[in-house]
PDB file of C-alpha atoms in Angstrom:
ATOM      1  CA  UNK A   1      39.994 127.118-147.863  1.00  0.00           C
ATOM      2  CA  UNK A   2      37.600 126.923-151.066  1.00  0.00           C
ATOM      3  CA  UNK A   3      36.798 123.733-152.298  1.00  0.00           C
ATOM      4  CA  UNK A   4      39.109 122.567-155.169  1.00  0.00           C
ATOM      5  CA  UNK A   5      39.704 119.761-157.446  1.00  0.00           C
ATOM      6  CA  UNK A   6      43.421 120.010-156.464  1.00  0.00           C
ATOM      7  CA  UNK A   7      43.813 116.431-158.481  1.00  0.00           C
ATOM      8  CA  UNK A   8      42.289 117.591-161.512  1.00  0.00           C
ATOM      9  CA  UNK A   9      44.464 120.741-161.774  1.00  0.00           C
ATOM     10  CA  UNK A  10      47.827 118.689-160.832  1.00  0.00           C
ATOM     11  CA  UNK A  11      46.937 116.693-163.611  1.00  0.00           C
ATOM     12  CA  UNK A  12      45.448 118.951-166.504  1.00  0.00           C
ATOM     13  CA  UNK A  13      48.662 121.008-165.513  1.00  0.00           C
ATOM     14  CA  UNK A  14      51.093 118.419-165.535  1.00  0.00           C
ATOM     15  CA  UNK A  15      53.244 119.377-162.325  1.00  0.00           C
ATOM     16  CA  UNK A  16      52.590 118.444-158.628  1.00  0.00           C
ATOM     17  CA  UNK A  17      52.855 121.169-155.683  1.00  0.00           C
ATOM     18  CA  UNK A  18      54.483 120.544-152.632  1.00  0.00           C
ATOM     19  CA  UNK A  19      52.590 123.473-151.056  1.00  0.00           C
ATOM     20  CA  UNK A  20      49.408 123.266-152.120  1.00  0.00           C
ATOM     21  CA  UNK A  21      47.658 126.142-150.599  1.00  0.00           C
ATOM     22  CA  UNK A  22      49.795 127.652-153.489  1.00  0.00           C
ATOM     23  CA  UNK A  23      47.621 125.646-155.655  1.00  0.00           C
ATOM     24  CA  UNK A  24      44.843 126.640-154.508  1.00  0.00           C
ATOM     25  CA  UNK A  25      44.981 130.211-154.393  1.00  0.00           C
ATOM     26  CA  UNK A  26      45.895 130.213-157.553  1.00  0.00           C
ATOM     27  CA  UNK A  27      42.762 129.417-158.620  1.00  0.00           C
ATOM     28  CA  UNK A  28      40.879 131.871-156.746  1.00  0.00           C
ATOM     29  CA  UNK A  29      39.512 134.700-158.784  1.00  0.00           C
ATOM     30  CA  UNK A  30      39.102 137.694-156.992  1.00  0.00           C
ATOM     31  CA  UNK A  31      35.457 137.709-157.030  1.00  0.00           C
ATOM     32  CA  UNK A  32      35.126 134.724-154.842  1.00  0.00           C
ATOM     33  CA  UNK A  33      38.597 136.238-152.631  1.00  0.00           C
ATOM     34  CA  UNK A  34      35.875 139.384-151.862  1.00  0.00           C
ATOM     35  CA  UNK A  35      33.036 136.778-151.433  1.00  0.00           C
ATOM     36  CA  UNK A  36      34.792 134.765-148.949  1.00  0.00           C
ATOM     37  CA  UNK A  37      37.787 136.757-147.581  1.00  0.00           C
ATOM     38  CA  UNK A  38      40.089 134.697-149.002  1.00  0.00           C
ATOM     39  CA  UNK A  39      43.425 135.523-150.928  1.00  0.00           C
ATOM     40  CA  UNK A  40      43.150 135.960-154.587  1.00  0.00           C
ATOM     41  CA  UNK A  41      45.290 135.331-157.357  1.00  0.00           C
ATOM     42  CA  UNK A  42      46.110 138.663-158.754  1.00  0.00           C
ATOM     43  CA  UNK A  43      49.592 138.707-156.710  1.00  0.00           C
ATOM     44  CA  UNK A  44      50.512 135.626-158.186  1.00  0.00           C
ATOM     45  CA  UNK A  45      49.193 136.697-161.698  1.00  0.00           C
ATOM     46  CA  UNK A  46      51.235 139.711-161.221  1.00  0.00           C
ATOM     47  CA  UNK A  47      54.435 137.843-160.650  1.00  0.00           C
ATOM     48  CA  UNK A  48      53.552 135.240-163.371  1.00  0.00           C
ATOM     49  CA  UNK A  49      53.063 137.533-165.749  1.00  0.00           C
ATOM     50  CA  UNK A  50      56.737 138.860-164.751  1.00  0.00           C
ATOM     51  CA  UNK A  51      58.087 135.671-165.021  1.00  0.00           C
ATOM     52  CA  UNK A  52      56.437 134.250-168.377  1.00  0.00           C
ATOM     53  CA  UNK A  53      57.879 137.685-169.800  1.00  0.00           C
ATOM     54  CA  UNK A  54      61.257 136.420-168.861  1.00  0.00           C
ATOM     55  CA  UNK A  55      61.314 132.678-169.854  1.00  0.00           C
ATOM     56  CA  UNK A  56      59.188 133.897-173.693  1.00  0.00           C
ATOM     57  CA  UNK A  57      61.786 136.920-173.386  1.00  0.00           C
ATOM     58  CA  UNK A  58      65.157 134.397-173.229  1.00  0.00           C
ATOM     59  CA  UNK A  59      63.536 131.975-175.966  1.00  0.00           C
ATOM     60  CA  UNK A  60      62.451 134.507-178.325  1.00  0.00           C
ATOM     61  CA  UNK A  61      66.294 136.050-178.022  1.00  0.00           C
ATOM     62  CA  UNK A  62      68.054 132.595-178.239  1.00  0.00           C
ATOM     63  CA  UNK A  63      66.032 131.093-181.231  1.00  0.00           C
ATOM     64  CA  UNK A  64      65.395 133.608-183.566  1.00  0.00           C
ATOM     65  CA  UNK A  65      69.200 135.542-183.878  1.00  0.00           C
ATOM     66  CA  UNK A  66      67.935 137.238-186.726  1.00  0.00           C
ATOM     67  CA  UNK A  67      64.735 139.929-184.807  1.00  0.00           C
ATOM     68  CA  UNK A  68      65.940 142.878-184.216  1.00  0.00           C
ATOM     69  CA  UNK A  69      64.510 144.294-180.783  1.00  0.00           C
ATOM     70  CA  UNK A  70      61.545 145.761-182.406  1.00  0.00           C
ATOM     71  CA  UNK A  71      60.678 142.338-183.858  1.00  0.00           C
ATOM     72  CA  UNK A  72      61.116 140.773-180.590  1.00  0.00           C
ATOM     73  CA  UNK A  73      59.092 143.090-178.458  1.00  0.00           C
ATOM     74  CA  UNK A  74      56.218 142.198-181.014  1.00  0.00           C
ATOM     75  CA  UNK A  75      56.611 138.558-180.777  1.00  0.00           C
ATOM     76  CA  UNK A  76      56.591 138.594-176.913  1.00  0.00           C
ATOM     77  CA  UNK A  77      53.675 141.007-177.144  1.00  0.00           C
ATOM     78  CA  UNK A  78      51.492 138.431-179.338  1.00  0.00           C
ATOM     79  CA  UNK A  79      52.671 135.262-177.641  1.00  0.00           C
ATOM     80  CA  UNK A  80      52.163 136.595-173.742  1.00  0.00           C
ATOM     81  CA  UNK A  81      49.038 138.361-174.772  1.00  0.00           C
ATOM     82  CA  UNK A  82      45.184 137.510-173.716  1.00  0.00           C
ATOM     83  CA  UNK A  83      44.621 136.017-177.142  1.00  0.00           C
ATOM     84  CA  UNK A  84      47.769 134.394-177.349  1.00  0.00           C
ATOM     85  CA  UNK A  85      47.614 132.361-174.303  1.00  0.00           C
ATOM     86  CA  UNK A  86      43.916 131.621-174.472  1.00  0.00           C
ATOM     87  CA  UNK A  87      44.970 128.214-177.056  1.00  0.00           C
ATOM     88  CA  UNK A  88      47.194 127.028-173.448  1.00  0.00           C
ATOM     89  CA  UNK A  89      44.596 127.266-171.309  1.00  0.00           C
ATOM     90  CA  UNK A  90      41.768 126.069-173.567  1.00  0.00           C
ATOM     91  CA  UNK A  91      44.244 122.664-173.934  1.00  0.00           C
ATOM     92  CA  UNK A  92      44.810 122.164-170.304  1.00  0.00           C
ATOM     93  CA  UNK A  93      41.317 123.033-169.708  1.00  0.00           C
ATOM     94  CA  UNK A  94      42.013 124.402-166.914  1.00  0.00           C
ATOM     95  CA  UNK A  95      39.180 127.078-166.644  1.00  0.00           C
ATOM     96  CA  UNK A  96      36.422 125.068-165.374  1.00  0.00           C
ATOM     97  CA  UNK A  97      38.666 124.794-162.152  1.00  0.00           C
ATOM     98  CA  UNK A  98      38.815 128.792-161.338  1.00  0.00           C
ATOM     99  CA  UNK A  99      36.765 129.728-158.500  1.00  0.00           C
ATOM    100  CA  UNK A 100      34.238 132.354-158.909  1.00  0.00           C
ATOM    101  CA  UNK A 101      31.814 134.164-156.570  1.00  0.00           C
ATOM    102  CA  UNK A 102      28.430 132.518-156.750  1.00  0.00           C
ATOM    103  CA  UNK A 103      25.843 134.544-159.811  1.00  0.00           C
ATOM    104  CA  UNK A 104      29.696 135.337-161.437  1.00  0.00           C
ATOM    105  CA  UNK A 105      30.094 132.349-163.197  1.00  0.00           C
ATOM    106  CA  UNK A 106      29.400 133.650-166.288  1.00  0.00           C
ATOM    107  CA  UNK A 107      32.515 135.881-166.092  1.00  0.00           C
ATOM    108  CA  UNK A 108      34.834 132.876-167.218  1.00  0.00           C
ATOM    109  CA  UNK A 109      33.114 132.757-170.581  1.00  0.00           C
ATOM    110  CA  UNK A 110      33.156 136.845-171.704  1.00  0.00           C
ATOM    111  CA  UNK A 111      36.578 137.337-171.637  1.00  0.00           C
ATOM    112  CA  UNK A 112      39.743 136.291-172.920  1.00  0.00           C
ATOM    113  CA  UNK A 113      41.391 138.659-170.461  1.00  0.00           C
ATOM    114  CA  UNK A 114      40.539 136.010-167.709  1.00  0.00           C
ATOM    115  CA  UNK A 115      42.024 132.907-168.853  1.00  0.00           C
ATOM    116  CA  UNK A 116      45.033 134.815-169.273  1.00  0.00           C
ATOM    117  CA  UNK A 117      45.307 136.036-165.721  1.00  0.00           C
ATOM    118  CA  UNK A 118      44.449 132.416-164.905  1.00  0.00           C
ATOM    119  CA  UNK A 119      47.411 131.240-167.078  1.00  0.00           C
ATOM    120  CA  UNK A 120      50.102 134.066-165.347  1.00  0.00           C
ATOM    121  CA  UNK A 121      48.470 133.196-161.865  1.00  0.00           C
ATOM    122  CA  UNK A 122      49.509 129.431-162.425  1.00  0.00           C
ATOM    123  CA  UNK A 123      52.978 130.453-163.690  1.00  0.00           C
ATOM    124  CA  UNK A 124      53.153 132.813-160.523  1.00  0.00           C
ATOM    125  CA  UNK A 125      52.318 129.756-158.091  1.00  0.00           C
ATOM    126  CA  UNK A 126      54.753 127.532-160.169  1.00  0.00           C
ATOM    127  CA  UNK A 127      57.392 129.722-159.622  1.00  0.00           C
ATOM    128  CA  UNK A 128      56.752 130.592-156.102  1.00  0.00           C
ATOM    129  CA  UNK A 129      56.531 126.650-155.446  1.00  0.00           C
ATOM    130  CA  UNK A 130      59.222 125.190-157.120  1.00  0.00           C
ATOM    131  CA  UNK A 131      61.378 127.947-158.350  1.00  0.00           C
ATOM    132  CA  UNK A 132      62.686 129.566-161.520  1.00  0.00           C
ATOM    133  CA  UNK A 133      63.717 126.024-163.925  1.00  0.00           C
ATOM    134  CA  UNK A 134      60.209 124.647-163.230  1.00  0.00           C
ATOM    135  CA  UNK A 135      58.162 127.570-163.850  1.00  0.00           C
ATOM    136  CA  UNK A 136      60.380 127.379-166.982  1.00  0.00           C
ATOM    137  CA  UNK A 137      59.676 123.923-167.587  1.00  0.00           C
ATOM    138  CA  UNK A 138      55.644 124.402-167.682  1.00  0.00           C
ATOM    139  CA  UNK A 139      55.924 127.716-169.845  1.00  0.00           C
ATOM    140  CA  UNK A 140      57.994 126.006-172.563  1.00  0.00           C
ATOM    141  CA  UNK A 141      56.100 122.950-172.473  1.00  0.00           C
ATOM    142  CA  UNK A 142      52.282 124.471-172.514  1.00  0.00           C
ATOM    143  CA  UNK A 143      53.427 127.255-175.079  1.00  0.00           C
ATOM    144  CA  UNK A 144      55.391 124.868-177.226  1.00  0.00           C
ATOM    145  CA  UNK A 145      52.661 125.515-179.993  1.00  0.00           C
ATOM    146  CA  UNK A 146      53.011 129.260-179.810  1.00  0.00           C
ATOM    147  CA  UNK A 147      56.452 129.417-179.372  1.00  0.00           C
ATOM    148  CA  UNK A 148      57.131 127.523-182.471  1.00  0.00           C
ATOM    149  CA  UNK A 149      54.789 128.078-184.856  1.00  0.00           C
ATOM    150  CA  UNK A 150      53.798 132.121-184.394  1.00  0.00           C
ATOM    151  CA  UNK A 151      54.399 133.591-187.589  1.00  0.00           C
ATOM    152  CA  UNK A 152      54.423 137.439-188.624  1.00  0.00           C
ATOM    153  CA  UNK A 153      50.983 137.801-189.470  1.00  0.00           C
ATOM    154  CA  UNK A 154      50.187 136.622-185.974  1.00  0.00           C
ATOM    155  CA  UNK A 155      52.049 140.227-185.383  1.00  0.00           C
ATOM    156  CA  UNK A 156      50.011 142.656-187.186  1.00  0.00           C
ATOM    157  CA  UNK A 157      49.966 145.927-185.367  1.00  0.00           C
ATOM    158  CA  UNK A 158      47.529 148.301-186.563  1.00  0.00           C
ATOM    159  CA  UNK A 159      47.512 150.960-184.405  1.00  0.00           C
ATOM    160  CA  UNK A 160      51.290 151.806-184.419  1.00  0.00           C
ATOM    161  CA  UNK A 161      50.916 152.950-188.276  1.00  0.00           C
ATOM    162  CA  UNK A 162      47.413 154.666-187.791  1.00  0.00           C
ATOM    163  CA  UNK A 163      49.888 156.500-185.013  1.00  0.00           C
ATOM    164  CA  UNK A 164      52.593 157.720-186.822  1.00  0.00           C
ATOM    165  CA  UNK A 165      50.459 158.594-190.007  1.00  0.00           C
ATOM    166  CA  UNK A 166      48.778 161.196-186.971  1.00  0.00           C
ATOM    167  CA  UNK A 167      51.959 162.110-185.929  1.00  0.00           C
ATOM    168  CA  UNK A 168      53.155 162.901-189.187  1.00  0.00           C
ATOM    169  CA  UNK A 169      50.295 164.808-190.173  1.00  0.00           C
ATOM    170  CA  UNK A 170      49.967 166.683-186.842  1.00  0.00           C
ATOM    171  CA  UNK A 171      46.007 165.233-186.253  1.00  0.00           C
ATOM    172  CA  UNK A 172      44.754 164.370-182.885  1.00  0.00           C
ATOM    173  CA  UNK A 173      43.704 160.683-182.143  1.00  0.00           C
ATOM    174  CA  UNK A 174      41.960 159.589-179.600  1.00  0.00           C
ATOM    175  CA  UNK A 175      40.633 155.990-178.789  1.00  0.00           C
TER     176      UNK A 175
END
């Protein structure tokens, strides 16, 4: 097992593991898994990203009776997305904590893409830990902020438009 400041995380996360080799692999990126032949985290990000679709899912549905499915697909898509989860991790500052393979340290700092997975990997060992309720739990209370205060323009979708305007006009589009 990697060295890991398992109190540090406990504590930026706000939730103790009973199985802590949960824990840890969470926080294993899959650079240093290769590097050391240890498990990664993209199983658990896998099935955190499943279950943070859920719990934003049931929210979105129960407090805002007025979206439409199209509105709610779009809110789920900005709140669960690389950019909108990066605010979460940057306030539990849990990113220093990920383990990397040694010269691939930089790796934490050029992409939002990996503070996400770092976010669903934590939700993934939650859930696998202590079950459905607390995996909950952590999602509502670290994406309180988004939850609450995502507005419309946080929802702009440009590509959808630029699209159907191609569609309509029978042009090719390629990205």
């Amino acid at each position: 097992m990697l060295p890991l400041d398992r109190e540090g995380i406990q504590s930026a996360i706000g939730y103790r593991f009973r199985d802590c080799s949960l824990l840890c692999q969470a926080f294993v990126h899959s650079s240093c898994g290769n590097a050391h032949n240890v498990p990664d985290n993209e199983r658990m990000e896998f099935l955190g990203d499943s279950v943070l679709g859920l719990v934003v899912s049931e929210y979105l549905y129960l407090h805002y009776p007025q979206f439409d499915d199209g509105k709610l697909s779009k809110a789920k898509a900005a709140i669960v997305s690389s950019k909108g989860l990066k605010p979460a991790v940057k306030k539990l500052q849990i990113l220093q904590y990920l383990s990397v393979a040694v010269g691939a340290d930089s790796i934490k700092n050029r992409s939002q893409k990996i503070e996400a997975n770092l976010y669903e990997a934590v939700v993934g060992a939650v859930f696998l830990d202590a079950g459905i309720e607390t995996a909950k739990e952590f999602i509502l209370r670290t994406l309180k902020d988004s939850l609450e205060n995502f507005t419309f323009s946080d929802l702009q979708d440009y590509k959808t438009p630029l699209q159907e305007y191609c569609q309509q006009k029978k042009l090719d589009i390629k990205y």
